[in-house]
XYZ file of C-alpha atoms in Angstrom:
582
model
C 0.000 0.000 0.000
C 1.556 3.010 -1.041
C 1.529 6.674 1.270
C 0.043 9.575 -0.632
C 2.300 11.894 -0.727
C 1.681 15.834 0.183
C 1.879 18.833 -1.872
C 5.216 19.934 0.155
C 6.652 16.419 -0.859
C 6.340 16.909 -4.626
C 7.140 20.172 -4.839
C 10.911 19.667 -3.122
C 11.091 16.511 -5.165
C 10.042 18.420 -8.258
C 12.886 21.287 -7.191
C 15.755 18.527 -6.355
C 15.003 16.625 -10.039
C 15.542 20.296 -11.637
C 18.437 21.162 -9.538
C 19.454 17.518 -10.213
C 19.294 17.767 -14.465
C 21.300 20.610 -14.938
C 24.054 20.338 -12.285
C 24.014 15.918 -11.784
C 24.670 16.649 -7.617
C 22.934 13.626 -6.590
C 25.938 11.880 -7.466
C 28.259 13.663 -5.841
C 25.816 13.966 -2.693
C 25.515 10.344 -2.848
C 29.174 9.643 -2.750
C 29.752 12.106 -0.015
C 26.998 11.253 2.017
C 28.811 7.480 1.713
C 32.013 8.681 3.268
C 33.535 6.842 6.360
C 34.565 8.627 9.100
C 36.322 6.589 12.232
C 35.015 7.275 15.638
C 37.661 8.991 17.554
C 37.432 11.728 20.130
C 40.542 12.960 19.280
C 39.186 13.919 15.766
C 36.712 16.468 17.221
C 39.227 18.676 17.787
C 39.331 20.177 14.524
C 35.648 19.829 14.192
C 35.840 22.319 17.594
C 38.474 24.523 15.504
C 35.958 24.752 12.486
C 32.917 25.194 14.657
C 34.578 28.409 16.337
C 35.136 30.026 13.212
C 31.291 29.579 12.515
C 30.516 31.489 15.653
C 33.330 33.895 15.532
C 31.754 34.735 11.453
C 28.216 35.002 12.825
C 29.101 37.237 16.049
C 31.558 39.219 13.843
C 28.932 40.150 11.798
C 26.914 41.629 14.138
C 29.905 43.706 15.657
C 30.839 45.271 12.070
C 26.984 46.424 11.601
C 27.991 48.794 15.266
C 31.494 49.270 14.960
C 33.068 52.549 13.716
C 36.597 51.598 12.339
C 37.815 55.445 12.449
C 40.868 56.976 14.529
C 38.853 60.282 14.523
C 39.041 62.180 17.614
C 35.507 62.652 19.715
C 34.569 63.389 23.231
C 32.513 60.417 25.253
C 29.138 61.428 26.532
C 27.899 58.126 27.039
C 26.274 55.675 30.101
C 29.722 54.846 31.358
C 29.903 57.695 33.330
C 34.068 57.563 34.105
C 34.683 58.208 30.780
C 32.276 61.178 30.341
C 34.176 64.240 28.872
C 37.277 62.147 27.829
C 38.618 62.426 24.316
C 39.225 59.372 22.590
C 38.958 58.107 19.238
C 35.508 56.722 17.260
C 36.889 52.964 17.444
C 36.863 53.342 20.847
C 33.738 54.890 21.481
C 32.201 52.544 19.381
C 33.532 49.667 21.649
C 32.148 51.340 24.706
C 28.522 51.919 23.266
C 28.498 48.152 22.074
C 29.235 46.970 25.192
C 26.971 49.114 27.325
C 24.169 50.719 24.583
C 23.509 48.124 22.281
C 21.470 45.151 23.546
C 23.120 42.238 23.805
C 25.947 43.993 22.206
C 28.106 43.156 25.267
C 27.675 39.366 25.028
C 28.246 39.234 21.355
C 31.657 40.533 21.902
C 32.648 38.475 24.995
C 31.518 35.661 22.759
C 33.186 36.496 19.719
C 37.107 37.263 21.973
C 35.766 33.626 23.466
C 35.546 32.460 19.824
C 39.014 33.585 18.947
C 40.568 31.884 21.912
C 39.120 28.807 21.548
C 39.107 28.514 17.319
C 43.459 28.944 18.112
C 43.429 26.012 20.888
C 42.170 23.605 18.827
C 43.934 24.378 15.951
C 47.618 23.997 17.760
C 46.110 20.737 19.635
C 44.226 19.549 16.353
C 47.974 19.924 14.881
C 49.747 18.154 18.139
C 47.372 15.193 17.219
C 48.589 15.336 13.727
C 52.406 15.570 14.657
C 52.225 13.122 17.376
C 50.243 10.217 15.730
C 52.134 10.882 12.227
C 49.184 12.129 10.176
C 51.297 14.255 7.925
C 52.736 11.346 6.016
C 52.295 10.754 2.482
C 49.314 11.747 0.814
C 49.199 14.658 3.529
C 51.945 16.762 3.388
C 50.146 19.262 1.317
C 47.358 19.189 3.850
C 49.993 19.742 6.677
C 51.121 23.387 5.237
C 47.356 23.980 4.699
C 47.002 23.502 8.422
C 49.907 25.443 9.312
C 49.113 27.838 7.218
C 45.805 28.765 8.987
C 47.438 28.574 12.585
C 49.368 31.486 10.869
C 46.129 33.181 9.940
C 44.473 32.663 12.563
C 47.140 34.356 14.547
C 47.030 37.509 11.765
C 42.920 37.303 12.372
C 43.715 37.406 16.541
C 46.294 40.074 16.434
C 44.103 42.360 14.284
C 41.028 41.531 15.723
C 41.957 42.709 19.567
C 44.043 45.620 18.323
C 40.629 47.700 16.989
C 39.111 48.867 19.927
C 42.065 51.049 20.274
C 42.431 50.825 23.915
C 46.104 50.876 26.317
C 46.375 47.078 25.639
C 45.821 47.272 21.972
C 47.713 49.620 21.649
C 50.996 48.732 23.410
C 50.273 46.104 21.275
C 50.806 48.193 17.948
C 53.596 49.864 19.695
C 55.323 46.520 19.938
C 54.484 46.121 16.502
C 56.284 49.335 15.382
C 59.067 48.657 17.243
C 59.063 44.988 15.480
C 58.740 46.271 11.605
C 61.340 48.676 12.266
C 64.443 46.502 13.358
C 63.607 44.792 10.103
C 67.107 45.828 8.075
C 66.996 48.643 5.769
C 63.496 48.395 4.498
C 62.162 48.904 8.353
C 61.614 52.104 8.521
C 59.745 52.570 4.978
C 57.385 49.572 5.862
C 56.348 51.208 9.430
C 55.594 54.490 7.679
C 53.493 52.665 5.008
C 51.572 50.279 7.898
C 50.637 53.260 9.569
C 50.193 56.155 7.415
C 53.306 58.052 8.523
C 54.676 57.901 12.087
C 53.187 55.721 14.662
C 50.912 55.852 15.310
C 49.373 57.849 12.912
C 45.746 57.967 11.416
C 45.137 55.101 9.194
C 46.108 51.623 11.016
C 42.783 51.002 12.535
C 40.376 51.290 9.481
C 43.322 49.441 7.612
C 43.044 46.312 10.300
C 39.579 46.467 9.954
C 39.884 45.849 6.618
C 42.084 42.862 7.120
C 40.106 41.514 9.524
C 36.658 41.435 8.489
C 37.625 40.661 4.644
C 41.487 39.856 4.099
C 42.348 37.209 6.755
C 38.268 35.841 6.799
C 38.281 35.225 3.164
C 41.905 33.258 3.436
C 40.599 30.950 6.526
C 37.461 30.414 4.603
C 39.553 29.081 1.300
C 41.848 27.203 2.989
C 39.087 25.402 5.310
C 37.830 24.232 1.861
C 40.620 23.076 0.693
C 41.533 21.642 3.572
C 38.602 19.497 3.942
C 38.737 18.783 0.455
C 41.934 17.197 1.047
C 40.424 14.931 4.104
C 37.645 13.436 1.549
C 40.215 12.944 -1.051
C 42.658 11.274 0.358
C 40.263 9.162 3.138
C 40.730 9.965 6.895
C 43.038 8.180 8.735
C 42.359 6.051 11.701
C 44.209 4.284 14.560
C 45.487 0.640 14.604
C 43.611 -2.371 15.201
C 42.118 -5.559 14.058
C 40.694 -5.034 10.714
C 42.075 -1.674 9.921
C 44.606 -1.153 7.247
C 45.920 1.155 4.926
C 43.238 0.255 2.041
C 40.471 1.045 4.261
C 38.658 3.255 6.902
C 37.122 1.711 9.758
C 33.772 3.822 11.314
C 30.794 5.459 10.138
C 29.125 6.656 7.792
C 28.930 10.614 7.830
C 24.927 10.599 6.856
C 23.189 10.149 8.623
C 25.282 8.700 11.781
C 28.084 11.141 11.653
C 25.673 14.570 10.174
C 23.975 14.229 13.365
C 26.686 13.472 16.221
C 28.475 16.527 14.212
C 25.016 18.446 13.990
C 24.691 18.070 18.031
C 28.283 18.743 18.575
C 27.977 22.215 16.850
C 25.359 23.542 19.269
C 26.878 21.744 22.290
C 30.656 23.805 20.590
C 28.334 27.201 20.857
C 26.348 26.610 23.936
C 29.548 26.455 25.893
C 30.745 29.414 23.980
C 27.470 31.592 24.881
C 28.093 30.667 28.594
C 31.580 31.660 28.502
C 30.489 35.006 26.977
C 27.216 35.556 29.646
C 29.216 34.265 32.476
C 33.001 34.946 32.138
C 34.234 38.423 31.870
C 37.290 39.176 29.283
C 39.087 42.036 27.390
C 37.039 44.840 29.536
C 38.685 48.127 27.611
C 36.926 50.345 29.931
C 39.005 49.392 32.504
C 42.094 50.435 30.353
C 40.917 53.670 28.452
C 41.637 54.917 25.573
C 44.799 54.057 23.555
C 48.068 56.872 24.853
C 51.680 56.641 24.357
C 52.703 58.906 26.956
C 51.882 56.181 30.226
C 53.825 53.182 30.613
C 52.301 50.238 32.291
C 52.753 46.860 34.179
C 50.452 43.861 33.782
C 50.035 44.629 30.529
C 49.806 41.246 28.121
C 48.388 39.894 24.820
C 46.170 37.062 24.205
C 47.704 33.739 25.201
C 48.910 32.768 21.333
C 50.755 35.772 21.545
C 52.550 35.247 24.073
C 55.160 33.338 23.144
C 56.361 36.444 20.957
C 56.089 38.860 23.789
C 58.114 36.190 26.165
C 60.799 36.358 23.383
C 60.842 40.027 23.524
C 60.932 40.079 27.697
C 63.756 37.327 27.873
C 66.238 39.048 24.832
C 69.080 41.292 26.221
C 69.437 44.701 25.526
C 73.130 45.798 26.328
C 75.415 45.299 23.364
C 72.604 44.105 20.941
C 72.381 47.504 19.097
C 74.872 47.245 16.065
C 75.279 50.155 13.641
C 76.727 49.129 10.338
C 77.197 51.352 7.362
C 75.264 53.929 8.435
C 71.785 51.457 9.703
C 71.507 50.090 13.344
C 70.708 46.069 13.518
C 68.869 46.060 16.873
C 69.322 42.531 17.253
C 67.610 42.618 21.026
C 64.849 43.137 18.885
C 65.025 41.559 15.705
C 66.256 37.973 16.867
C 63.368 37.560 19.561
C 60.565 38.633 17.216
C 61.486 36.914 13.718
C 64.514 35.174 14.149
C 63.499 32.674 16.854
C 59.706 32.322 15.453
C 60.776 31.786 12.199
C 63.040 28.996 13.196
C 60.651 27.478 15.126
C 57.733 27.758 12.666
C 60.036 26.696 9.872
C 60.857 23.070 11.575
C 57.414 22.696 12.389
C 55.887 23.045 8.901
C 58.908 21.613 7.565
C 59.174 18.397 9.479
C 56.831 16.046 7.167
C 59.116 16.410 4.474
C 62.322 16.063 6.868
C 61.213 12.870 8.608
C 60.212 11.749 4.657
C 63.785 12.182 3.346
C 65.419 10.680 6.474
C 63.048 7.617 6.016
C 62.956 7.320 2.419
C 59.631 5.936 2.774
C 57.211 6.717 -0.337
C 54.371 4.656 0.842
C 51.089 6.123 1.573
C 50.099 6.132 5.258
C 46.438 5.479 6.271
C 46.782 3.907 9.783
C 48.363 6.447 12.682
C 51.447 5.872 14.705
C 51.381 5.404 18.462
C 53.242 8.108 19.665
C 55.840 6.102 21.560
C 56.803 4.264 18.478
C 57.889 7.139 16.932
C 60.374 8.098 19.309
C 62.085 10.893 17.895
C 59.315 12.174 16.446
C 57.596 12.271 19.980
C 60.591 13.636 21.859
C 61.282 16.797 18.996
C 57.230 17.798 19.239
C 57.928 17.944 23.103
C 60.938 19.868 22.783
C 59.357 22.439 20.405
C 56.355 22.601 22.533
C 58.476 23.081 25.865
C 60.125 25.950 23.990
C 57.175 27.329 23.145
C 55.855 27.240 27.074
C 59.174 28.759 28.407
C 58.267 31.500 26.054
C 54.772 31.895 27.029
C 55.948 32.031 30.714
C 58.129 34.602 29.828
C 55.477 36.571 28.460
C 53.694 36.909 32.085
C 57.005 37.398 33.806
C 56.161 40.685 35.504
C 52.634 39.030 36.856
C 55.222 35.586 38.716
C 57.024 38.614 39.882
C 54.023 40.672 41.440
C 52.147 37.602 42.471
C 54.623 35.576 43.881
C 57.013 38.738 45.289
C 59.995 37.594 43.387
C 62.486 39.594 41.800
C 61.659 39.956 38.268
C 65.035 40.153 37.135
C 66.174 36.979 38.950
C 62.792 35.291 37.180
C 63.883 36.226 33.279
C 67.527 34.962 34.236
C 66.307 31.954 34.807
C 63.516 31.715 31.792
C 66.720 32.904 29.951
C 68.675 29.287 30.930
C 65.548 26.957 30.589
C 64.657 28.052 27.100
C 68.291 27.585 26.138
C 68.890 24.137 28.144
C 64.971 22.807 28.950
C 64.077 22.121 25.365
C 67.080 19.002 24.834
C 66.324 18.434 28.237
C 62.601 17.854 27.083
C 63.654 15.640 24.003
C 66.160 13.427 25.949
C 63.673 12.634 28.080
C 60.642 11.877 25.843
C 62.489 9.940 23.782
C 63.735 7.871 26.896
C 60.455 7.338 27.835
C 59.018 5.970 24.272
C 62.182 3.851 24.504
C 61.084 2.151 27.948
C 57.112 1.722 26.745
C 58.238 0.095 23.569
C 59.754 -2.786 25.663
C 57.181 -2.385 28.220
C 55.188 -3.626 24.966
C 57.287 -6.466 23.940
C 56.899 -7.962 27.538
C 53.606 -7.335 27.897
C 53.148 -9.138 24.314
C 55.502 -12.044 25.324
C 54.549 -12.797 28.841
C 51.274 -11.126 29.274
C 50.096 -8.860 32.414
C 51.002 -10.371 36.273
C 48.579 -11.777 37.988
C 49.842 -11.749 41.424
C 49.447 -15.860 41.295
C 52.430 -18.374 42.428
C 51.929 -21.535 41.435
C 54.232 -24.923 43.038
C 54.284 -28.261 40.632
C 54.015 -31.335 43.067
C 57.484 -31.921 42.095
C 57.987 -28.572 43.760
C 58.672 -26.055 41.566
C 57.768 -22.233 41.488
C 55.867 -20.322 38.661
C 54.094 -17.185 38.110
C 51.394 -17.468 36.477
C 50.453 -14.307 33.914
C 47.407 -13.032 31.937
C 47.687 -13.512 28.235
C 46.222 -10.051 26.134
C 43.330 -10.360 24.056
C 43.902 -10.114 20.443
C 43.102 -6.686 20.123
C 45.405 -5.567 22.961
C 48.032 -7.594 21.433
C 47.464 -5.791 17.970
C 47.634 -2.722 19.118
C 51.290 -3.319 21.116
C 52.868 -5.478 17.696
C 50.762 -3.393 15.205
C 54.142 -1.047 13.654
C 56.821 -1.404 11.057
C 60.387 -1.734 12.441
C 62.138 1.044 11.448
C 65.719 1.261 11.098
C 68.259 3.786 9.894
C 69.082 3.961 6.277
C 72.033 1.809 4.836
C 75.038 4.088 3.318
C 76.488 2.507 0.189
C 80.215 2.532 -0.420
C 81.934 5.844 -1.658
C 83.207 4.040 -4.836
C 81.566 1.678 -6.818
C 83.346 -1.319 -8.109
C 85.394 0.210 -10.918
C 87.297 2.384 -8.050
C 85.096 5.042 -9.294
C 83.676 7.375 -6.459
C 79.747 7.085 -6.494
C 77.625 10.451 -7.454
C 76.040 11.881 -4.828
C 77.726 10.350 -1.983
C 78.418 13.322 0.418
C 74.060 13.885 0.078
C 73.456 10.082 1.050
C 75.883 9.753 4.077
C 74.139 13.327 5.342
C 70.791 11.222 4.308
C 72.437 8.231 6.812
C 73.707 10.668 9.522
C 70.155 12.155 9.825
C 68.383 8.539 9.454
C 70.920 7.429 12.358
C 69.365 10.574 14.517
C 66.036 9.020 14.186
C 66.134 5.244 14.061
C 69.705 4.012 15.731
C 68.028 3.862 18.863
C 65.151 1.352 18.258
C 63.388 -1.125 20.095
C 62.326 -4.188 17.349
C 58.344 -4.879 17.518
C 57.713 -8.809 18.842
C 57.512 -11.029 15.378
C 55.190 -13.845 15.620
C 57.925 -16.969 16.066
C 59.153 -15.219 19.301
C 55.816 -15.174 20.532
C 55.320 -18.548 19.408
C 58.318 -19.328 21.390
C 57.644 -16.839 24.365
C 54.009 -18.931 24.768
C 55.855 -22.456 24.652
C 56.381 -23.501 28.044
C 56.711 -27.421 27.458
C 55.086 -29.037 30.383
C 53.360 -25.922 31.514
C 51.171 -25.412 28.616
C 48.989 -27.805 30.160
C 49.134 -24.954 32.980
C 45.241 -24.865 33.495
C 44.344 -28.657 33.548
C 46.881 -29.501 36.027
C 45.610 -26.773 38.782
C 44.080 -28.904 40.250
C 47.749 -30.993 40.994
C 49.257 -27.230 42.282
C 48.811 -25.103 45.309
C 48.554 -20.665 45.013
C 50.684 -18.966 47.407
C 50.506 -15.419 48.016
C 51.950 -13.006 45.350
C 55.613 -11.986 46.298
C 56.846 -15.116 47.081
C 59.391 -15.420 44.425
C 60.180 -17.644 41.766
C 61.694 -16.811 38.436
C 59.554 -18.743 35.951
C 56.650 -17.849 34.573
C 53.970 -19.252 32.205
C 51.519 -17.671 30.291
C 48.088 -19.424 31.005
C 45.920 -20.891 28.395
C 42.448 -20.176 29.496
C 40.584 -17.972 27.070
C 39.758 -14.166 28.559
C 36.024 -13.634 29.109
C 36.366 -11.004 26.200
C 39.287 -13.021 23.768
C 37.954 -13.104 20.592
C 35.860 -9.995 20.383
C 36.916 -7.885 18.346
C 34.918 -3.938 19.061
C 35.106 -2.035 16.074
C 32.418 0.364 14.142
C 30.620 -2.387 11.810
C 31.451 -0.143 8.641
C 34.450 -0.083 6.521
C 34.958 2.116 3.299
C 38.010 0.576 0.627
C-alpha cells in the first residue's frame, strides 16, 4: 500500500530533479553522504576549531553592523559615566557603546574574543594530534602546510582583531608592533611608515586592520578550510590501529546520517559552551584600560595567550650590546632575533618536518593507519621539545605578573627563563624519547609474557611459577601493530670500478640524519618469538593440572613464569564500528 504523498513532498522533489538535471549533484551527494569517518574523540578537535570560526563569522557580523573603524578624535558622553568628557577616538567609542548601549551587544563581543581563543586552541592541539600520531605522512603533506598555514592566519585574524578597539592594551600592542617592523634591516623604517600612514601611530592603522580583519584574513581561513577538507575526503581519513584496519580502508561510520547528526549536536553543544563563557566569564574589559596613549607606561600589561610566546621572546632578549650600527643602519638585534629570528626557526621546523622525517626515512608509501606516539620516538621527543620551547616562552610573556604575584624579583625570574629556554628544550627531548624507549619494551613484555597476575603456582614436584594473563587479540594488535624502522644503509663511496659514487656526500648526510632518528630502536615482537615466548613445554597444560598445584601469596618469588591458556572472558571480540569504506 503506497503513502500519498503531500503537496510539500512533490514540490521539493520536483525542485531537487531540476536542480538535479542541470548540475548531476545527486551523485556527488551520494558519494559524499557514503564517506567513512572513524570514531575517535581525538578527531573532534578540529571539528571544535571549524565550529569556532562559525561562531566567531556570525558574532563578527553583528559587531561590524555597530562598529566605527575610524581613529577620529571625539569626546565620550555616554552611560559609562568615568569616561564622560574624555577624548578618545571613534573605534573606541564605538567599543564602549556596544558593550553598554547596544542590547546584547556586550555578550556578542565576549563571545566572539571567546571564539578567537578557543578557534586557536584547537587548531595547535588539532595539529599536536597530527604531529604526534604521524598524520602528515604521504598523501598529507600538502594538507599539513594547509594547516599550518591557517594557525598562521588565525594568529594575523587574533592580532588584528583585539588591536581595533584602540584601547592601552591594543595599543601597546601596535607599539610593539612598530618597534618589530622597524628593526627589520633597511626596508624597516619605509614599511612602518606605510603600515601606519606616517609615524606611529598615525591615522590610518585602525580602518586598515579592519579591513584585514573582516575581509582579508576571513576570506583566506574560509579558502583554505575548503581546501583543507577537500583534502580529508580525497585522500580518506586516517584512523588508529587495530584488528581489521589497514591502509586500504577506513574503519567507522558513515557521515549521513550517523556522523551529520553526532556533528550536527556537537555544533550547538561547541556554541552553547561558547554563549556561557560570553554571559558568564568576563574578558578584554577596555573600559578598565581607556583609551589608547603613548605617553603612560604600564605593568600587567599582556596579549592574548597565542601571543605570548612572541612577547616572552621580547621580555627574555638582552638589551646591552645588541644595538649594532653598520654602514650607516643600526641592527637592533635585542629586537630583531626575539621577534622573527626565533619564530621563524621554530615555525620553519614545524611546517617543515613532514618532508624532513620523509627524506630521512625514504619511505614513499602512503600512510592510512596512525602511529602510536611512543613508536615514533624521535618524532615524539622533537614535538615535546618544540612545545616546551614554546611554554618557556609563554611564561616569559607573564614574567612581571610571577614577579608581582609571587614577590619575586623579576630580574632573577627572566635569568632563569633565559637558561631553561636555552637548556629545557634538549632536556625535554632526551627525556621523551627515553620514555618511548622504555614503553616500547614495556610492549614487547607485555606481548611475550602477558600482564602479572599476582598468582604463584608450586608443581608437586615442587617447583615455582608465576602465572600471567595472556592479552586479548586486540590488545596484542595494538602493542605489535608497527613497522620496524631502522636507519638507512650508506652505500660505499666508490663503486666497483674504483670510481667514487655520485652523490655520496648527500646520502651519508641522508644516513647521519636517518641514524638521529632510528639508531636507537626497540624491534616490535615477530610472531615466532611469541610462538616461542608462549611455549612452556610441560606448563602449557598450565590450566588442567591446577588442580595438581597449590597458590601462594603473590611476592613469594620464583623466576619462571607461564603464560596461562584459558581464554579471557572477552578473547575473541573484536569492538570495532561495523562499517568499513576501501
Amino acid at each position: 500500500m503506497s503513502t500519498p504523498t503531500t503537496a510539500a513532498q512533490r514540490a521539493a522533489g520536483g525542485a531537487a530533479d531540476y536542480l538535479d538535471q542541470r548540475t548531476g549533484i545527486s551523485l556527488a551527494v551520494k558519494n559524499f553522504a557514503r564517506k567513512i569517518f572513524p570514531d575517535h574523540w581525538s578527531f573532534l578537535l578540529g571539528e571544535i576549531a571549524l565550529y569556532s570560526f562559525v561562531v566567531l563569522l556570525i558574532t563578527g557580523v553583528f559587531l561590524t553592523l555597530f562598529f566605527v573603524p575610524s581613529m577620529g578624535l571625539v569626546t565620550y558622553e555616554g552611560p559609562f559615566a568615568p569616561m564622560n568628557g574624555v577624548e578618545m577616538s571613534e573605534a573606541f567609542a564605538s567599543t564602549l557603546d556596544l558593550s553598554f548601549e547596544v542590547t546584547g551587544g556586550l555578550l556578542m563581543r565576549q563571545i566572539h574574543h571567546w571564539s578567537a581563543l578557543l578557534f586557536m586552541a584547537s587548531i595547535v592541539t588539532h595539529m599536536m594530534r597530527v604531529f604526534f600520531t604521524g598524520a602528515f605522512r604521504k598523501p598529507r603533506e600538502v594538507n599539513w602546510l594547509v594547516g599550518f598555514v591557517l594557525m598562521i592566519l588565525g594568529l594575523a585574524a587574533g592580532f588584528t582583531g583585539y588591536s581595533l578597539p584602540d584601547d592601552v592594551l591594543s595599543g601597546n600592542g601596535l607599539r610593539i608592533t612598530d618597534g618589530v617592523v622597524k628593526s627589520i634591516p633597511i626596508i624597516g623604517s619605509y614599511t612602518s611608515y606605510f603600515l601606519f600612514g606616517g609615524e606611529f601611530p598615525g591615522e590610518h592603522i585602525i580602518p586598515r586592520l579592519f579591513t584585514v580583519h573582516i575581509l582579508l584574513v576571513p576570506g583566506l581561513i574560509l579558502a583554505l578550510i575548503g581546501l583543507h577538507l577537500f583534502f580529508v575526503v580525497l585522500h580518506k581519513h586516517t584512523h588508529f590501529p587495530g584488528p581489521g584496519r589497514t591502509e586500504r580502508n577506513v574503519v567507522g561510520f558513515p557521515l549521513f546520517p550517523v556522523y551529520v547528526a553526532k556533528a550536527g549536536g556537537f555544533f550547538f553543544v561547541v556554541f552553547g559552551v561558547l554563549a556561557l563563557m560570553g554571559g558568564t566569564m568576563s574578558i578584554n574589559p577596555v573600559w578598565n584600560y581607556g583609551p589608547y596613549d603613548p605617553s603612560p607606561v604600564s605593568a600587567g600589561a599582556q596579549p592574548d595567550w597565542y601571543m605570548l610566546f612572541l612577547e616572552g621572546a621580547l621580555r627574555m632578549m638582552p638589551g646591552q650590546g645588541t644595538e649594532w650600527v653598520i654602514g650607516g643602519y643600526t641592527l637592533p638585534l635585542n629586537v630583531l632575533i626575539p621577534a622573527m629570528v626565533v619564530p621563524g626557526i621554530l615555525f620553519t621546523l614545524l611546517a617543515l618536518y613532514p618532508f624532513i622525517e620523509a627524506w630521512a626515512t625514504g619511505d614513499k608509501r602512503e600512510h592510512h593507519v596512525l602511529d602510536r606516539p611512543r613508536n615514533a620516538p624521535v618524532r615524539t621527543a622533537t614535538g615535546v621539545a618544540i612545545l616546551t620551547a614554546f611554554f618557556i616562552l609563554i611564561l616569559a610573556g607573564s614574567n612581571d605578573l610571577i614577579a608581582t604575584h609571587f614577590a619575586l624579583s623579576i630580574n632573577d625570574i627572566t635569568n632563569v627563563f633565559r637558561v631553561l629556554v636555552l637548556v629545557l628544550p634538549f632536556v625535554a627531548f632526551w627525556a621523551t624519547k627515553r620514555i618511548c624507549l622504555g614503553l616500547q619494551r614495556k610492549d614487547r613484555e607485555l606481548v611475550l609474557h602477558g600482564h602479572e597476575t599476582g598468582r604463584i603456582v608450586r608443581f608437586a614436584n615442587g617447583e615455582y611459577i608465576e602465572v600471567h594473563k595472556p592479552l586479548d587479540e586486540y590488545e596484542r594488535w595494538i602493542r605489535v601493530h608497527h613497522e620496524p624502522r631502522r636507519p638507512l644503509e650508506l652505500l660505499p663511496a666508490e663503486d666497483a670500478r674504483g670510481v667514487r659514487r655520485k652523490g655520496y656526500r648527500a646520502d651519508a648526510l641522508r644516513a647521519r640524519v636517518s641514524r638521529f632518528f632510528y639508531e636507537d630502536r626497540v624491534e616490535p615482537v615477530t610472531p615466532a618469538e611469541l610462538a616461542a615466548a608462549h611455549s612452556h613445554g610441560e606448563h602449557d597444560a598450565l590450566p588442567a593440572a591446577d588442580h595438581e598445584a597449590r597458590e601462594i601469596g603473590a611476592g613469594s618469588g620464583g623466576g619462571r613464569h607461564a603464560v596461562t591458556g584459558a581464554p579471557l572472558p572477552d578473547e575473541g571480540e573484536n569492538p570495532r564500528p561495523p562499517v568499513q569504506d576501501h
